[in-house]
Amino acid sequence: MIGDRVPECCALPHTSAVEDTLRTVFVRSGRGEPVSTSALADELRVSAPTVSIMLKRLTAAGLLRRTDGHLAALTEHGAAHARDVVRRHRLLEAFLAQELGVPWDEVHAEADALEHAVSDRLVDRIDAHLGHPGRDPHGDPIPRAGDRQEEEWGLRLDAAPAGSAFDVERVYDRDSAALRYLSGLGIHPGVRLDVTARQPFGGPLWVRVGAADHALGEPLTHLVHGRVVA
């Protein structure tokens, strides 16, 4: 593994833990999810005290700020570095899927391990080799180097009204078992499905994919994002 990155604009070495935290804050903020210490600890699979120490370091380095609700938010400086990590991660996912045939439920973990070890020069070569892809296998947009792309996740499937058609554009990639299940149903970016019925009192959402009807509970509908087309 290559050494920690130390960007000229930062005194703080960009360790794998720093980069993972920046990327997670970026993605959770884009999804409109709370960026609390406990939420970050759960997603990063570390203890809350470990996250608390990391957030203090990132705040002192000018990469994060704390909101009135004691939540974490990226500064402009922090967001620029977060996009760089996101770019590396999603390009690696695209490379692993397209060139090596790694299934979409496995590429996140593999890219997570590799993203801290690749140089910026290699990432640029991967980007060129793939023809500058716009999205990774989960439909997540790949930032261009130096741009100021924001995370826009579109409508969540659970918000689509019954009787509408829904174009799937993105699927949240943190749950590999859920990705395998959705793939088995034919639900992935680029698919149009029909929302046929919504059961009351927290019941499932019924969708039709091709000629098959499926009942999806909230944990699954919260992962699928896109837009209503009819």
Coordinates of N, CA and C in Angstrom, one line a residue:
M1 N 0.8 -1.2 0.0 CA 0.0 0.0 0.0 C 0.9 1.2 0.0
I2 N 0.5 2.2 -0.8 CA 1.3 3.5 -0.8 C 1.1 4.2 0.5
G3 N 2.0 5.2 0.7 CA 2.0 5.9 2.0 C 0.8 6.9 2.0
D4 N 0.5 7.4 3.2 CA -0.6 8.3 3.3 C -0.4 9.5 2.4
R5 N -1.5 10.0 1.8 CA -1.4 11.3 1.0 C -1.3 12.5 2.0
V6 N -0.5 13.4 1.6 CA -0.4 14.7 2.4 C -0.5 15.8 1.4
P7 N -1.7 16.2 1.0 CA -1.9 17.3 0.1 C -1.2 18.6 0.5
E8 N -0.7 19.3 -0.4 CA 0.0 20.6 -0.1 C -0.9 21.5 0.7
C9 N -2.3 21.4 0.5 CA -3.2 22.4 1.1 C -3.6 21.9 2.5
C10 N -3.1 20.8 3.0 CA -3.5 20.2 4.3 C -2.3 19.9 5.1
A11 N -2.3 20.1 6.4 CA -1.3 19.7 7.3 C -1.6 18.3 7.7
L12 N -2.9 17.9 7.6 CA -3.3 16.6 8.1 C -3.1 15.5 7.0
P13 N -2.3 14.4 7.4 CA -2.1 13.3 6.4 C -3.5 12.7 6.1
H14 N -3.7 12.3 4.8 CA -4.9 11.7 4.4 C -4.8 10.2 4.5
T15 N -5.0 9.7 5.7 CA -4.9 8.3 5.9 C -6.2 7.6 5.4
S16 N -6.2 6.3 5.3 CA -7.4 5.6 4.9 C -8.6 6.0 5.7
A17 N -8.4 6.1 7.1 CA -9.5 6.5 8.0 C -10.0 7.9 7.7
V18 N -9.2 8.8 7.4 CA -9.6 10.2 7.0 C -10.4 10.1 5.7
E19 N -9.9 9.5 4.7 CA -10.6 9.4 3.4 C -11.9 8.7 3.5
D20 N -12.0 7.6 4.3 CA -13.3 6.9 4.5 C -14.3 7.8 5.1
T21 N -13.8 8.6 6.1 CA -14.8 9.5 6.8 C -15.2 10.6 5.9
L22 N -14.4 11.2 5.1 CA -14.7 12.3 4.2 C -15.7 11.8 3.2
R23 N -15.5 10.6 2.6 CA -16.4 10.0 1.6 C -17.7 9.7 2.2
T24 N -17.7 9.2 3.4 CA -19.0 8.8 4.0 C -19.8 10.0 4.4
V25 N -19.2 11.1 4.9 CA -19.9 12.3 5.1 C -20.5 12.9 3.8
F26 N -19.7 12.9 2.8 CA -20.2 13.4 1.5 C -21.4 12.7 1.0
V27 N -21.4 11.3 1.0 CA -22.5 10.5 0.5 C -23.7 10.7 1.4
R28 N -23.5 10.6 2.7 CA -24.7 10.7 3.6 C -25.3 12.0 3.5
S29 N -24.5 13.1 3.4 CA -25.1 14.4 3.2 C -25.9 14.5 1.9
G30 N -25.4 13.9 0.9 CA -26.1 14.0 -0.4 C -27.4 13.2 -0.4
R31 N -27.5 12.2 0.4 CA -28.7 11.4 0.6 C -29.7 12.1 1.5
G32 N -29.3 13.2 2.2 CA -30.1 13.8 3.1 C -30.2 13.0 4.5
E33 N -29.2 12.2 4.7 CA -29.2 11.4 6.0 C -28.4 12.2 7.0
P34 N -28.8 12.0 8.3 CA -28.0 12.7 9.4 C -26.6 12.2 9.4
V35 N -25.7 13.2 9.6 CA -24.3 12.8 9.7 C -23.9 13.0 11.2
S36 N -24.4 12.1 12.0 CA -24.1 12.1 13.4 C -22.9 11.2 13.8
T37 N -22.4 11.3 15.0 CA -21.3 10.4 15.4 C -21.8 9.0 15.4
S38 N -22.9 8.7 15.9 CA -23.4 7.4 15.9 C -23.7 6.8 14.5
A39 N -24.2 7.6 13.6 CA -24.5 7.1 12.3 C -23.2 6.8 11.5
L40 N -22.2 7.7 11.7 CA -20.9 7.4 11.1 C -20.2 6.2 11.7
A41 N -20.3 6.0 13.0 CA -19.7 4.9 13.6 C -20.3 3.6 13.1
D42 N -21.6 3.6 12.9 CA -22.3 2.4 12.4 C -21.9 2.1 10.9
E43 N -21.8 3.1 10.1 CA -21.5 2.9 8.7 C -20.0 2.6 8.5
L44 N -19.2 3.2 9.3 CA -17.7 3.0 9.2 C -17.3 1.7 10.0
R45 N -18.2 1.2 10.8 CA -17.9 0.0 11.6 C -16.7 0.2 12.6
V46 N -16.8 1.4 13.2 CA -15.8 1.7 14.3 C -16.6 2.2 15.5
S47 N -15.9 2.4 16.6 CA -16.6 2.9 17.8 C -16.9 4.4 17.7
A48 N -17.9 4.8 18.4 CA -18.3 6.2 18.5 C -17.2 7.1 19.0
P49 N -16.4 6.7 20.0 CA -15.3 7.5 20.5 C -14.3 7.7 19.4
T50 N -14.0 6.6 18.6 CA -13.1 6.7 17.5 C -13.5 7.8 16.4
V51 N -14.8 7.8 16.1 CA -15.4 8.7 15.2 C -15.3 10.1 15.8
S52 N -15.6 10.3 17.0 CA -15.6 11.6 17.7 C -14.2 12.2 17.6
I53 N -13.2 11.4 17.8 CA -11.8 11.9 17.7 C -11.5 12.3 16.3
M54 N -11.9 11.5 15.3 CA -11.7 11.8 13.9 C -12.4 13.1 13.5
L55 N -13.6 13.3 13.9 CA -14.3 14.5 13.6 C -13.6 15.7 14.2
K56 N -13.1 15.6 15.3 CA -12.3 16.8 15.9 C -11.1 17.1 15.1
R57 N -10.4 16.0 14.7 CA -9.2 16.3 13.8 C -9.6 16.9 12.5
L58 N -10.6 16.4 11.9 CA -11.0 17.0 10.6 C -11.5 18.4 10.7
T59 N -12.2 18.7 11.8 CA -12.7 20.1 12.1 C -11.5 21.0 12.3
A60 N -10.5 20.6 13.1 CA -9.3 21.4 13.4 C -8.6 21.7 12.1
A61 N -8.6 20.7 11.1 CA -7.9 20.9 9.9 C -8.7 21.7 8.8
G62 N -9.9 22.1 9.2 CA -10.7 22.9 8.3 C -11.4 22.1 7.2
L63 N -11.6 20.8 7.4 CA -12.2 20.0 6.4 C -13.7 19.7 6.8
L64 N -14.0 19.9 8.1 CA -15.4 19.7 8.5 C -15.8 20.9 9.4
R65 N -17.1 21.1 9.5 CA -17.7 22.0 10.5 C -18.8 21.3 11.2
R66 N -19.1 21.7 12.4 CA -20.2 21.1 13.1 C -21.4 22.1 13.1
T67 N -22.6 21.5 12.8 CA -23.8 22.3 12.7 C -24.4 22.5 14.0
D68 N -25.5 23.3 14.1 CA -26.2 23.6 15.3 C -26.7 22.3 16.0
G69 N -27.0 21.3 15.2 CA -27.5 20.1 15.7 C -26.5 19.1 16.1
H70 N -25.2 19.6 16.2 CA -24.1 18.7 16.5 C -23.8 17.7 15.5
L71 N -24.2 18.0 14.2 CA -23.9 17.1 13.1 C -22.7 17.6 12.3
A72 N -22.1 16.7 11.5 CA -20.9 17.0 10.8 C -21.3 17.5 9.4
A73 N -20.6 18.5 8.8 CA -20.8 18.9 7.5 C -19.5 19.3 6.9
L74 N -19.3 19.0 5.6 CA -18.1 19.3 4.9 C -17.9 20.8 4.7
T75 N -16.7 21.3 4.8 CA -16.4 22.7 4.3 C -16.2 22.5 2.8
E76 N -16.0 23.7 2.2 CA -15.7 23.6 0.7 C -14.4 22.9 0.5
H77 N -13.4 23.1 1.4 CA -12.1 22.4 1.3 C -12.3 20.9 1.5
G78 N -13.1 20.6 2.5 CA -13.3 19.1 2.8 C -14.1 18.5 1.7
A79 N -15.0 19.2 1.1 CA -15.8 18.6 0.0 C -15.0 18.3 -1.2
A80 N -14.0 19.2 -1.5 CA -13.1 19.0 -2.6 C -12.3 17.7 -2.5
H81 N -11.8 17.4 -1.3 CA -11.1 16.2 -1.0 C -12.0 15.0 -1.0
A82 N -13.2 15.2 -0.5 CA -14.2 14.1 -0.5 C -14.5 13.6 -1.9
R83 N -14.7 14.6 -2.8 CA -15.0 14.3 -4.2 C -13.8 13.5 -4.9
D84 N -12.6 13.8 -4.5 CA -11.4 13.1 -5.0 C -11.5 11.6 -4.6
V85 N -11.8 11.4 -3.3 CA -12.0 10.0 -2.8 C -13.1 9.3 -3.6
V86 N -14.2 10.0 -3.7 CA -15.4 9.4 -4.4 C -15.0 9.1 -5.8
R87 N -14.3 10.0 -6.5 CA -13.9 9.7 -7.9 C -13.1 8.4 -8.0
R88 N -12.1 8.3 -7.1 CA -11.3 7.1 -7.1 C -12.1 5.9 -6.9
H89 N -12.9 5.9 -5.9 CA -13.7 4.8 -5.5 C -14.7 4.3 -6.6
R90 N -15.4 5.2 -7.2 CA -16.3 4.9 -8.3 C -15.7 4.5 -9.6
L91 N -14.5 5.1 -9.9 CA -13.8 4.6 -11.1 C -13.3 3.2 -10.9
L92 N -12.8 2.9 -9.7 CA -12.4 1.5 -9.4 C -13.5 0.5 -9.5
E93 N -14.7 0.9 -9.0 CA -15.9 0.1 -9.1 C -16.2 -0.2 -10.6
A94 N -16.1 0.8 -11.4 CA -16.4 0.7 -12.8 C -15.4 -0.2 -13.5
F95 N -14.1 -0.1 -13.1 CA -13.1 -0.9 -13.7 C -13.2 -2.4 -13.3
L96 N -13.5 -2.6 -12.0 CA -13.6 -4.0 -11.5 C -14.8 -4.7 -12.2
A97 N -15.9 -3.9 -12.4 CA -17.1 -4.5 -13.0 C -16.9 -4.7 -14.5
Q98 N -16.4 -3.7 -15.2 CA -16.3 -3.8 -16.6 C -15.2 -4.7 -17.1
E99 N -14.0 -4.6 -16.5 CA -12.9 -5.2 -17.0 C -12.6 -6.6 -16.3
L100 N -13.1 -6.8 -15.1 CA -12.8 -8.0 -14.4 C -14.1 -8.8 -14.1
G101 N -15.2 -8.2 -14.4 CA -16.5 -8.9 -14.2 C -16.9 -9.2 -12.8
V102 N -16.4 -8.3 -11.9 CA -16.7 -8.4 -10.5 C -18.2 -8.1 -10.3
P103 N -19.0 -8.9 -9.6 CA -20.5 -8.6 -9.5 C -20.7 -7.3 -8.7
W104 N -21.8 -6.6 -9.0 CA -22.1 -5.3 -8.4 C -22.3 -5.3 -6.9
D105 N -22.5 -6.5 -6.4 CA -22.7 -6.6 -4.9 C -21.3 -6.8 -4.2
E106 N -20.2 -6.9 -5.0 CA -18.9 -7.1 -4.4 C -17.9 -6.0 -4.7
V107 N -18.3 -5.1 -5.7 CA -17.3 -4.1 -6.1 C -17.1 -3.0 -5.1
H108 N -18.1 -2.7 -4.3 CA -17.9 -1.7 -3.3 C -16.8 -2.1 -2.3
A109 N -16.8 -3.3 -1.7 CA -15.8 -3.7 -0.7 C -14.4 -3.7 -1.4
E110 N -14.4 -4.2 -2.6 CA -13.1 -4.3 -3.3 C -12.5 -2.9 -3.5
A111 N -13.4 -2.0 -4.0 CA -12.9 -0.7 -4.3 C -12.5 0.1 -3.0
D112 N -13.2 -0.2 -1.9 CA -12.9 0.4 -0.7 C -11.5 0.0 -0.2
A113 N -11.1 -1.2 -0.5 CA -9.7 -1.6 -0.1 C -8.7 -1.0 -1.0
L114 N -9.0 -0.8 -2.3 CA -8.0 -0.4 -3.3 C -7.9 1.1 -3.4
E115 N -8.9 1.9 -3.0 CA -9.0 3.3 -3.3 C -7.9 4.1 -2.6
H116 N -7.3 3.6 -1.5 CA -6.3 4.3 -0.7 C -4.9 3.9 -1.3
A117 N -4.8 2.9 -2.1 CA -3.5 2.5 -2.6 C -3.2 2.9 -4.0
V118 N -4.1 3.4 -4.8 CA -3.8 3.8 -6.1 C -3.4 5.3 -6.2
S119 N -2.5 5.5 -7.1 CA -2.0 6.9 -7.3 C -3.0 7.7 -8.2
D120 N -3.0 9.0 -8.1 CA -3.8 9.8 -9.0 C -3.5 9.6 -10.5
R121 N -2.3 9.3 -10.8 CA -1.9 9.0 -12.2 C -2.6 7.7 -12.7
L122 N -2.6 6.7 -11.8 CA -3.2 5.4 -12.2 C -4.7 5.6 -12.4
V123 N -5.3 6.4 -11.5 CA -6.8 6.7 -11.6 C -7.1 7.4 -12.9
D124 N -6.3 8.3 -13.3 CA -6.5 9.0 -14.5 C -6.4 8.1 -15.7
R125 N -5.5 7.1 -15.6 CA -5.3 6.1 -16.7 C -6.5 5.2 -16.8
I126 N -7.0 4.8 -15.6 CA -8.2 3.9 -15.6 C -9.4 4.7 -16.2
D127 N -9.5 6.0 -15.8 CA -10.6 6.8 -16.4 C -10.5 6.8 -17.9
A128 N -9.3 7.1 -18.4 CA -9.1 7.1 -19.9 C -9.4 5.8 -20.5
H129 N -8.9 4.7 -19.9 CA -9.1 3.4 -20.5 C -10.5 3.0 -20.6
L130 N -11.3 3.4 -19.6 CA -12.8 3.1 -19.6 C -13.6 4.0 -20.5
G131 N -12.9 5.1 -21.0 CA -13.6 6.0 -21.9 C -14.3 7.1 -21.1
H132 N -13.8 7.4 -19.9 CA -14.4 8.5 -19.0 C -15.8 8.2 -18.7
P133 N -16.1 7.1 -18.0 CA -17.5 6.7 -17.7 C -18.1 7.8 -16.8
G134 N -19.4 7.9 -17.0 CA -20.2 8.9 -16.2 C -20.7 8.4 -14.9
R135 N -20.9 7.0 -14.8 CA -21.5 6.4 -13.6 C -20.8 5.1 -13.3
D136 N -20.9 4.7 -12.1 CA -20.4 3.4 -11.7 C -21.5 2.3 -11.8
P137 N -21.2 1.0 -11.4 CA -22.2 0.0 -11.6 C -23.5 0.2 -10.8
H138 N -23.5 1.0 -9.8 CA -24.7 1.3 -9.0 C -25.4 2.5 -9.5
G139 N -24.9 3.1 -10.5 CA -25.6 4.3 -11.1 C -25.1 5.6 -10.4
D140 N -24.1 5.5 -9.6 CA -23.5 6.7 -8.9 C -22.7 7.5 -9.9
P141 N -22.9 8.8 -10.0 CA -22.1 9.7 -10.9 C -20.6 9.7 -10.4
I142 N -19.7 9.7 -11.4 CA -18.3 9.7 -11.1 C -17.8 11.2 -11.3
P143 N -17.4 11.9 -10.3 CA -17.0 13.2 -10.4 C -15.8 13.3 -11.4
R144 N -15.8 14.4 -12.2 CA -14.6 14.7 -13.0 C -13.6 15.4 -12.1
A145 N -12.3 15.2 -12.5 CA -11.2 15.8 -11.7 C -11.4 17.3 -11.6
G146 N -11.4 17.8 -10.4 CA -11.5 19.3 -10.2 C -12.9 19.9 -10.2
D147 N -13.9 19.1 -10.5 CA -15.2 19.7 -10.6 C -15.9 19.9 -9.2
R148 N -17.0 20.5 -9.1 CA -17.7 20.7 -7.8 C -19.0 20.0 -7.8
Q149 N -19.0 18.8 -8.3 CA -20.3 18.0 -8.3 C -20.8 17.7 -7.0
E150 N -22.1 17.9 -6.9 CA -22.9 17.6 -5.6 C -23.6 16.2 -5.8
E151 N -23.9 15.6 -4.7 CA -24.6 14.3 -4.7 C -26.1 14.6 -4.9
E152 N -26.7 14.1 -5.9 CA -28.2 14.3 -6.1 C -28.8 12.9 -6.4
W153 N -29.5 12.5 -5.4 CA -30.0 11.1 -5.5 C -31.4 10.9 -6.1
G154 N -32.0 11.9 -6.4 CA -33.3 11.8 -7.0 C -34.4 11.3 -6.1
L155 N -35.5 10.9 -6.6 CA -36.6 10.4 -5.8 C -36.3 9.0 -5.3
R156 N -36.7 8.7 -4.0 CA -36.6 7.4 -3.5 C -37.8 6.6 -3.9
L157 N -37.6 5.3 -4.1 CA -38.7 4.5 -4.6 C -39.9 4.5 -3.7
D158 N -39.7 4.6 -2.4 CA -40.9 4.5 -1.5 C -41.7 5.8 -1.6
A159 N -41.2 6.8 -2.3 CA -42.0 8.0 -2.5 C -42.8 8.1 -3.8
A160 N -42.6 7.0 -4.6 CA -43.3 7.0 -5.9 C -44.7 6.6 -5.7
P161 N -45.7 7.3 -6.3 CA -47.1 7.0 -6.1 C -47.5 5.7 -6.9
A162 N -48.5 5.0 -6.3 CA -49.0 3.8 -6.9 C -49.6 4.2 -8.3
G163 N -49.4 3.4 -9.3 CA -49.9 3.6 -10.6 C -48.9 4.4 -11.5
S164 N -47.7 4.7 -11.0 CA -46.7 5.4 -11.8 C -45.6 4.4 -12.3
A165 N -44.9 4.9 -13.3 CA -43.7 4.2 -13.8 C -42.5 4.9 -13.2
F166 N -41.5 4.1 -12.9 CA -40.4 4.6 -12.2 C -39.1 4.1 -12.9
D167 N -38.2 5.1 -13.3 CA -36.9 4.7 -13.9 C -35.9 4.7 -12.8
V168 N -35.3 3.5 -12.6 CA -34.2 3.3 -11.6 C -32.9 3.9 -12.1
E169 N -32.4 4.9 -11.4 CA -31.1 5.5 -11.8 C -30.0 5.2 -10.9
R170 N -30.2 5.0 -9.6 CA -29.2 4.7 -8.6 C -29.7 3.7 -7.6
V171 N -28.8 2.9 -7.1 CA -29.1 1.9 -6.0 C -28.0 2.0 -5.0
Y172 N -28.3 2.3 -3.7 CA -27.3 2.5 -2.7 C -26.6 1.2 -2.5
D173 N -25.3 1.3 -2.4 CA -24.4 0.1 -2.5 C -23.9 -0.5 -1.2
R174 N -24.3 0.0 0.0 CA -23.7 -0.5 1.2 C -24.1 -1.9 1.7
D175 N -25.2 -2.4 1.2 CA -25.7 -3.7 1.7 C -25.6 -4.7 0.5
S176 N -24.6 -5.5 0.5 CA -24.3 -6.5 -0.6 C -25.4 -7.5 -0.7
A177 N -26.0 -7.9 0.4 CA -27.1 -8.9 0.4 C -28.3 -8.3 -0.3
A178 N -28.6 -7.1 0.0 CA -29.7 -6.4 -0.6 C -29.5 -6.2 -2.1
L179 N -28.3 -5.9 -2.5 CA -27.9 -5.8 -3.9 C -28.1 -7.1 -4.7
R180 N -27.7 -8.2 -4.0 CA -27.9 -9.5 -4.7 C -29.4 -9.8 -4.8
Y181 N -30.2 -9.4 -3.8 CA -31.6 -9.7 -3.9 C -32.3 -8.8 -5.0
L182 N -32.0 -7.6 -5.0 CA -32.6 -6.7 -6.0 C -32.1 -7.1 -7.4
S183 N -30.9 -7.5 -7.6 CA -30.4 -8.0 -8.9 C -31.2 -9.2 -9.3
G184 N -31.5 -10.1 -8.4 CA -32.3 -11.3 -8.7 C -33.7 -10.9 -9.2
L185 N -34.2 -9.8 -8.7 CA -35.6 -9.3 -9.1 C -35.5 -8.5 -10.5
G186 N -34.3 -8.3 -10.9 CA -34.1 -7.5 -12.1 C -34.2 -6.0 -11.9
I187 N -33.9 -5.5 -10.6 CA -33.9 -4.1 -10.3 C -32.5 -3.6 -10.2
H188 N -32.2 -2.7 -11.1 CA -30.8 -2.1 -11.2 C -30.9 -0.9 -12.1
P189 N -29.9 0.0 -12.1 CA -30.0 1.2 -12.9 C -30.2 0.9 -14.3
G190 N -31.1 1.7 -14.9 CA -31.5 1.6 -16.3 C -32.8 0.8 -16.5
V191 N -33.4 0.3 -15.4 CA -34.6 -0.5 -15.5 C -35.8 0.4 -15.2
R192 N -36.9 0.2 -16.0 CA -38.1 0.9 -15.7 C -39.1 -0.1 -15.1
L193 N -39.6 0.3 -13.9 CA -40.6 -0.6 -13.3 C -41.9 0.1 -13.0
D194 N -43.0 -0.6 -12.8 CA -44.3 -0.1 -12.5 C -44.6 -0.2 -11.0
V195 N -45.0 0.9 -10.4 CA -45.4 0.8 -9.0 C -46.9 0.5 -9.0
T196 N -47.3 -0.7 -8.7 CA -48.7 -1.1 -8.8 C -49.6 -0.9 -7.6
A197 N -49.0 -1.0 -6.4 CA -49.9 -0.8 -5.2 C -49.0 -0.6 -4.0
R198 N -49.6 0.1 -3.1 CA -48.9 0.4 -1.8 C -49.8 -0.1 -0.7
Q199 N -49.4 -1.1 0.1 CA -50.2 -1.6 1.2 C -50.1 -0.6 2.4
P200 N -51.3 -0.4 3.1 CA -51.3 0.6 4.2 C -50.6 0.1 5.4
F201 N -50.5 1.0 6.4 CA -49.9 0.7 7.7 C -48.5 0.1 7.6
G202 N -47.7 0.7 6.8 CA -46.3 0.2 6.7 C -46.1 -1.1 5.9
G203 N -47.1 -1.4 5.1 CA -47.0 -2.6 4.3 C -46.1 -2.4 3.1
P204 N -45.9 -3.5 2.4 CA -44.9 -3.4 1.3 C -45.4 -2.6 0.1
L205 N -44.4 -2.2 -0.7 CA -44.7 -1.5 -2.0 C -44.7 -2.6 -3.1
W206 N -45.7 -2.7 -3.9 CA -45.7 -3.7 -5.0 C -45.3 -3.1 -6.3
V207 N -44.3 -3.7 -6.9 CA -43.8 -3.2 -8.2 C -43.8 -4.4 -9.2
R208 N -43.9 -4.0 -10.4 CA -43.9 -5.0 -11.5 C -42.6 -4.7 -12.4
V209 N -41.8 -5.7 -12.5 CA -40.6 -5.7 -13.3 C -40.8 -6.7 -14.4
G210 N -40.9 -6.2 -15.6 CA -41.3 -7.1 -16.7 C -42.7 -7.6 -16.5
A211 N -42.8 -8.9 -16.4 CA -44.1 -9.6 -16.2 C -44.2 -10.1 -14.8
A212 N -43.2 -9.8 -13.9 CA -43.2 -10.3 -12.5 C -43.6 -9.2 -11.5
D213 N -44.4 -9.6 -10.6 CA -44.8 -8.7 -9.5 C -44.0 -9.0 -8.2
H214 N -43.5 -8.0 -7.5 CA -42.7 -8.2 -6.3 C -43.1 -7.3 -5.2
A215 N -43.1 -7.7 -4.0 CA -43.4 -6.9 -2.8 C -42.1 -6.5 -2.2
L216 N -41.9 -5.2 -2.0 CA -40.7 -4.7 -1.5 C -40.9 -3.9 -0.2
G217 N -40.2 -4.3 0.9 CA -40.4 -3.6 2.2 C -39.5 -2.4 2.2
E218 N -39.7 -1.6 3.2 CA -39.0 -0.3 3.3 C -37.5 -0.4 3.2
P219 N -36.8 -1.4 3.9 CA -35.4 -1.4 3.7 C -34.9 -1.5 2.3
L220 N -35.7 -2.1 1.4 CA -35.3 -2.2 0.0 C -35.7 -0.9 -0.8
T221 N -36.9 -0.4 -0.6 CA -37.3 0.8 -1.3 C -36.5 2.0 -0.9
H222 N -35.9 2.0 0.2 CA -35.0 3.1 0.6 C -33.7 3.1 -0.1
L223 N -33.3 2.0 -0.7 CA -32.1 1.9 -1.4 C -32.2 2.3 -2.9
V224 N -33.4 2.3 -3.5 CA -33.6 2.5 -4.9 C -34.0 3.9 -5.2
H225 N -33.3 4.6 -6.1 CA -33.5 6.0 -6.4 C -33.7 6.2 -7.9
G226 N -34.5 7.2 -8.3 CA -34.7 7.4 -9.7 C -35.7 8.5 -9.9
R227 N -36.6 8.4 -10.9 CA -37.6 9.4 -11.2 C -38.9 8.8 -11.7
V228 N -39.9 9.4 -11.4 CA -41.2 9.0 -11.9 C -41.4 9.5 -13.3
V229 N -41.8 8.7 -14.2 CA -41.9 9.1 -15.6 C -43.4 9.1 -16.1
A230 N -44.3 8.6 -15.3 CA -45.7 8.6 -15.8 C -46.6 8.4 -14.5

